[in-house]
């Protein structure tokens, strides 16, 4: 059964819009778990635009399922991860001006640095995933730097402007999930997945986990977090 990790960043986005105390992403995480999701994901960005250090520390204490910290491979973030000890770290590229993560990591060009960071996180028993485009060179490089998982970037699939392009992107995801699995990498996927486009990705046999944020939080604003999570679980299972 495909696991669902719910990214609670945008609960914090609403809070930070007023620099207020609520809504609290930690409270949201409790509801997400009560609704049956398999894990909580958050991205501590260098600019702290949504999730704050306090959120991460409390999430570590409160989350009972699985905590996946998305972060850039910087010294500051590695230090935080080795102090907080999430179950998993997903390394992502980060640019200050971007609205959201714009693409996968360039593992090929940053192999030495990533190998070093992965080794350090492994020393603390943290499972490491690399967020990559569905590209065979990146996937082979992820295996070479000894990542445990790749998270396939589904943004091109989700944002495809016509059905043909979307089907081509889906085919790439299928082939790259199979390739990653052959290299003994665990496979997850995410970015831009929503209630309309999630099903074909959930049906890819090697995909173990989907990480979904914006669409679930957006629906939760209107129908409540528990219902939003349950409706997504029904679609992917
Ligand atoms: N996976 C990764 C690596 C991400 O950076 C994000 C966005 O924070 C997501 C999944 C979730 O994307 P979305 O919010 O579009 O569902």
CSV table of C-alpha atoms and ligand atoms in Angstrom, one decimal:
chain,number,residue,atom,x,y,z
A,1,UNK,CA,0.0,0.0,0.0
A,2,UNK,CA,1.4,3.4,-0.9
A,3,UNK,CA,2.2,5.6,2.1
A,4,UNK,CA,1.1,9.2,2.4
A,5,UNK,CA,3.4,11.8,3.9
A,6,UNK,CA,1.6,15.1,4.4
A,7,UNK,CA,3.6,18.3,4.1
A,8,UNK,CA,2.4,20.9,6.6
A,9,UNK,CA,4.5,23.8,5.4
A,10,UNK,CA,1.5,25.8,4.2
A,11,UNK,CA,-0.3,25.7,7.5
A,12,UNK,CA,2.8,27.6,8.7
A,13,UNK,CA,2.5,29.9,5.6
A,14,UNK,CA,-0.9,31.1,6.8
A,15,UNK,CA,0.5,31.7,10.2
A,16,UNK,CA,3.5,33.6,9.0
A,17,UNK,CA,1.3,35.8,6.8
A,18,UNK,CA,0.4,37.6,10.0
A,19,UNK,CA,3.5,36.6,12.1
A,20,UNK,CA,0.9,35.2,14.4
A,21,UNK,CA,0.5,32.1,16.6
A,22,UNK,CA,-2.0,30.3,14.5
A,23,UNK,CA,-2.7,28.1,12.7
A,24,UNK,CA,-0.1,25.8,14.2
A,25,UNK,CA,1.5,23.2,11.9
A,26,UNK,CA,2.0,21.0,14.9
A,27,UNK,CA,-1.7,20.9,15.6
A,28,UNK,CA,-2.3,20.2,11.9
A,29,UNK,CA,0.2,17.3,12.2
A,30,UNK,CA,-1.8,15.8,15.0
A,31,UNK,CA,-5.0,15.9,12.9
A,32,UNK,CA,-3.1,14.5,9.8
A,33,UNK,CA,-2.0,11.5,11.9
A,34,UNK,CA,-5.5,11.0,13.4
A,35,UNK,CA,-6.9,10.9,9.8
A,36,UNK,CA,-4.6,8.0,9.0
A,37,UNK,CA,-1.7,9.4,7.1
A,38,UNK,CA,1.7,7.6,7.4
A,39,UNK,CA,4.0,10.5,8.0
A,40,UNK,CA,4.5,14.3,8.3
A,41,UNK,CA,6.8,16.3,6.1
A,42,UNK,CA,8.2,19.8,6.6
A,43,UNK,CA,10.7,21.9,4.9
A,44,UNK,CA,12.9,24.1,7.0
A,45,UNK,CA,14.0,26.7,4.6
A,46,UNK,CA,17.1,28.9,5.0
A,47,UNK,CA,14.8,32.0,4.9
A,48,UNK,CA,12.3,30.5,7.4
A,49,UNK,CA,9.4,31.6,5.3
A,50,UNK,CA,7.0,29.1,6.7
A,51,UNK,CA,8.3,26.3,9.1
A,52,UNK,CA,10.3,27.7,12.0
A,53,UNK,CA,12.9,26.0,14.1
A,54,UNK,CA,10.4,25.7,17.0
A,55,UNK,CA,7.9,23.9,14.7
A,56,UNK,CA,10.5,21.3,13.8
A,57,UNK,CA,11.5,20.7,17.4
A,58,UNK,CA,7.9,20.3,18.4
A,59,UNK,CA,7.1,18.1,15.4
A,60,UNK,CA,9.9,15.8,16.5
A,61,UNK,CA,8.3,15.4,19.9
A,62,UNK,CA,4.7,15.1,18.7
A,63,UNK,CA,4.8,13.1,15.5
A,64,UNK,CA,4.2,9.4,16.2
A,65,UNK,CA,4.4,8.1,12.7
A,66,UNK,CA,7.3,9.3,10.6
A,67,UNK,CA,9.0,12.7,10.3
A,68,UNK,CA,10.6,13.6,7.0
A,69,UNK,CA,12.6,16.9,7.1
A,70,UNK,CA,13.2,18.5,3.7
A,71,UNK,CA,16.3,20.7,3.7
A,72,UNK,CA,19.1,22.0,1.6
A,73,UNK,CA,22.5,20.3,2.0
A,74,UNK,CA,24.1,23.2,4.0
A,75,UNK,CA,26.2,23.0,7.1
A,76,UNK,CA,23.5,24.9,9.1
A,77,UNK,CA,20.8,22.4,8.1
A,78,UNK,CA,23.0,19.3,8.7
A,79,UNK,CA,23.7,20.6,12.2
A,80,UNK,CA,20.0,21.1,12.9
A,81,UNK,CA,19.1,17.6,11.5
A,82,UNK,CA,21.7,15.9,13.6
A,83,UNK,CA,20.3,17.7,16.7
A,84,UNK,CA,16.6,17.1,16.0
A,85,UNK,CA,17.0,13.6,14.5
A,86,UNK,CA,14.0,13.3,12.2
A,87,UNK,CA,13.4,9.8,10.8
A,88,UNK,CA,14.3,10.9,7.3
A,89,UNK,CA,16.0,13.8,5.6
A,90,UNK,CA,15.1,14.7,2.0
A,91,UNK,CA,17.7,16.8,0.4
A,92,UNK,CA,16.3,19.4,-1.9
A,93,UNK,CA,17.8,22.3,-3.9
A,94,UNK,CA,16.9,25.7,-2.6
A,95,UNK,CA,16.8,29.1,-4.1
A,96,UNK,CA,15.8,32.2,-2.1
A,97,UNK,CA,13.6,33.7,-4.8
A,98,UNK,CA,11.6,30.6,-5.8
A,99,UNK,CA,8.0,30.2,-4.8
A,100,UNK,CA,8.5,26.5,-4.2
A,101,UNK,CA,11.1,23.9,-5.0
A,102,UNK,CA,11.6,24.3,-8.7
A,103,UNK,CA,13.3,21.1,-9.7
A,104,UNK,CA,15.3,18.2,-8.5
A,105,UNK,CA,18.8,18.2,-7.0
A,106,UNK,CA,21.8,18.1,-9.4
A,107,UNK,CA,23.3,15.0,-7.8
A,108,UNK,CA,25.7,14.5,-10.7
A,109,UNK,CA,27.4,17.9,-10.3
A,110,UNK,CA,27.3,17.9,-6.4
A,111,UNK,CA,28.2,14.3,-5.9
A,112,UNK,CA,31.1,14.8,-3.5
A,113,UNK,CA,29.2,17.2,-1.2
A,114,UNK,CA,26.1,15.0,-1.2
A,115,UNK,CA,28.1,11.9,-0.4
A,116,UNK,CA,29.7,13.7,2.6
A,117,UNK,CA,26.3,15.0,3.9
A,118,UNK,CA,24.7,11.6,3.4
A,119,UNK,CA,27.5,9.9,5.3
A,120,UNK,CA,27.1,12.4,8.2
A,121,UNK,CA,23.3,11.9,8.4
A,122,UNK,CA,23.7,8.1,8.2
A,123,UNK,CA,26.1,8.3,11.3
A,124,UNK,CA,23.0,9.5,13.2
A,125,UNK,CA,20.8,6.7,11.7
A,126,UNK,CA,18.8,9.2,9.6
A,127,UNK,CA,17.5,7.7,6.4
A,128,UNK,CA,18.3,10.0,3.4
A,129,UNK,CA,16.3,10.6,0.3
A,130,UNK,CA,17.3,12.8,-2.6
A,131,UNK,CA,14.7,14.8,-4.5
A,132,UNK,CA,15.5,14.3,-8.2
A,133,UNK,CA,14.1,14.8,-11.6
A,134,UNK,CA,13.1,11.6,-13.4
A,135,UNK,CA,16.4,11.5,-15.1
A,136,UNK,CA,18.6,8.3,-15.3
A,137,UNK,CA,21.8,10.2,-14.7
A,138,UNK,CA,20.5,11.7,-11.5
A,139,UNK,CA,19.2,8.4,-10.3
A,140,UNK,CA,22.4,6.5,-11.0
A,141,UNK,CA,24.3,9.3,-9.2
A,142,UNK,CA,21.9,9.0,-6.2
A,143,UNK,CA,22.8,5.4,-5.9
A,144,UNK,CA,26.5,6.2,-6.2
A,145,UNK,CA,26.4,8.7,-3.4
A,146,UNK,CA,24.7,6.1,-1.2
A,147,UNK,CA,21.3,7.6,-0.8
A,148,UNK,CA,18.6,5.3,0.6
A,149,UNK,CA,15.7,6.8,-1.4
A,150,UNK,CA,15.0,9.0,-4.4
A,151,UNK,CA,11.9,11.2,-4.4
A,152,UNK,CA,10.9,11.6,-8.0
A,153,UNK,CA,10.0,15.2,-8.8
A,154,UNK,CA,6.4,15.0,-10.2
A,155,UNK,CA,6.2,18.8,-11.0
A,156,UNK,CA,6.6,18.4,-14.8
A,157,UNK,CA,3.9,15.8,-14.8
A,158,UNK,CA,1.6,17.9,-12.6
A,159,UNK,CA,2.1,21.1,-14.6
A,160,UNK,CA,1.9,19.6,-18.1
A,161,UNK,CA,-0.2,21.8,-20.3
A,162,UNK,CA,-1.7,19.1,-22.4
A,163,UNK,CA,-2.6,15.4,-22.1
A,164,UNK,CA,0.2,14.2,-24.4
A,165,UNK,CA,2.9,15.9,-22.4
A,166,UNK,CA,1.4,14.6,-19.2
A,167,UNK,CA,1.4,11.1,-20.5
A,168,UNK,CA,5.0,11.4,-21.6
A,169,UNK,CA,6.0,12.7,-18.2
A,170,UNK,CA,4.1,9.8,-16.5
A,171,UNK,CA,6.0,7.4,-18.7
A,172,UNK,CA,9.3,8.9,-17.5
A,173,UNK,CA,8.2,8.6,-13.9
A,174,UNK,CA,7.3,4.9,-14.5
A,175,UNK,CA,10.6,4.1,-16.1
A,176,UNK,CA,12.7,6.0,-13.6
A,177,UNK,CA,10.8,4.4,-10.6
A,178,UNK,CA,11.7,1.0,-12.1
A,179,UNK,CA,15.3,2.1,-12.7
A,180,UNK,CA,15.7,3.4,-9.2
A,181,UNK,CA,14.2,0.3,-7.7
A,182,UNK,CA,16.6,-1.9,-9.7
A,183,UNK,CA,19.5,0.1,-8.2
A,184,UNK,CA,18.0,-0.8,-4.8
A,185,UNK,CA,16.9,2.7,-4.0
A,186,UNK,CA,13.6,3.2,-2.3
A,187,UNK,CA,11.2,5.3,-4.4
A,188,UNK,CA,8.9,8.1,-3.4
A,189,UNK,CA,7.3,10.9,-5.4
A,190,UNK,CA,5.9,14.3,-5.0
A,191,UNK,CA,5.4,17.9,-5.9
A,192,UNK,CA,2.2,19.3,-7.4
A,193,UNK,CA,0.2,16.2,-6.8
A,194,UNK,CA,-3.5,16.8,-6.2
A,195,UNK,CA,-6.9,15.1,-6.1
A,196,UNK,CA,-7.1,15.1,-9.9
A,197,UNK,CA,-3.7,13.9,-10.9
A,198,UNK,CA,-2.5,11.6,-8.1
A,199,UNK,CA,-4.0,8.3,-9.1
A,200,UNK,CA,-1.7,7.3,-12.0
A,201,UNK,CA,1.4,8.1,-9.9
A,202,UNK,CA,0.1,6.1,-7.0
A,203,UNK,CA,-0.4,3.2,-9.4
A,204,UNK,CA,3.3,3.0,-10.3
A,205,UNK,CA,4.3,-0.3,-8.7
A,206,UNK,CA,7.7,0.8,-7.3
A,207,UNK,CA,6.4,4.0,-5.7
A,208,UNK,CA,6.3,3.4,-2.0
A,209,UNK,CA,5.3,6.8,-0.7
A,210,UNK,CA,3.8,10.1,-2.0
A,211,UNK,CA,4.6,13.4,-0.3
A,212,UNK,CA,1.8,15.9,-0.8
A,213,UNK,CA,1.4,19.4,0.7
A,214,UNK,CA,-0.3,22.3,-1.0
A,215,UNK,CA,-3.4,20.5,-2.4
A,216,UNK,CA,-4.2,18.9,0.9
A,217,UNK,CA,-3.7,22.0,3.0
A,218,UNK,CA,-5.8,24.0,0.4
A,219,UNK,CA,-8.6,21.5,0.7
A,220,UNK,CA,-8.3,21.4,4.4
A,221,UNK,CA,-9.0,25.2,4.6
A,222,UNK,CA,-12.5,24.4,3.1
A,223,UNK,CA,-13.4,21.0,4.4
A,224,UNK,CA,-11.1,20.4,7.4
A,225,UNK,CA,-7.8,18.6,7.7
A,226,UNK,CA,-9.1,15.2,8.6
A,227,UNK,CA,-11.5,15.0,5.7
A,228,UNK,CA,-8.9,16.4,3.3
A,229,UNK,CA,-6.4,13.7,4.4
A,230,UNK,CA,-9.0,10.9,4.3
A,231,UNK,CA,-10.1,11.8,0.7
A,232,UNK,CA,-6.5,11.7,-0.4
A,233,UNK,CA,-5.9,8.3,1.3
A,234,UNK,CA,-9.0,6.9,-0.5
A,235,UNK,CA,-7.6,8.0,-3.9
A,236,UNK,CA,-4.1,6.6,-3.4
A,237,UNK,CA,-5.0,3.4,-1.7
B,1,LIG,N1,8.3,16.9,-2.1
B,1,LIG,C1,9.3,17.8,-2.1
B,1,LIG,C2,10.7,17.4,-2.1
B,1,LIG,C3,8.9,19.2,-2.0
B,1,LIG,O1,9.9,20.1,-1.9
B,1,LIG,C4,7.6,19.5,-1.9
B,1,LIG,C5,7.2,21.0,-1.7
B,1,LIG,O2,7.6,21.4,-0.4
B,1,LIG,C6,6.6,18.5,-1.9
B,1,LIG,C7,7.0,17.2,-2.1
B,1,LIG,C8,5.1,18.8,-1.8
B,1,LIG,O3,4.7,19.5,-2.9
B,1,LIG,P1,3.3,20.1,-3.0
B,1,LIG,O4,3.2,21.1,-1.9
B,1,LIG,O5,3.2,20.7,-4.3
B,1,LIG,O6,2.3,19.0,-2.8
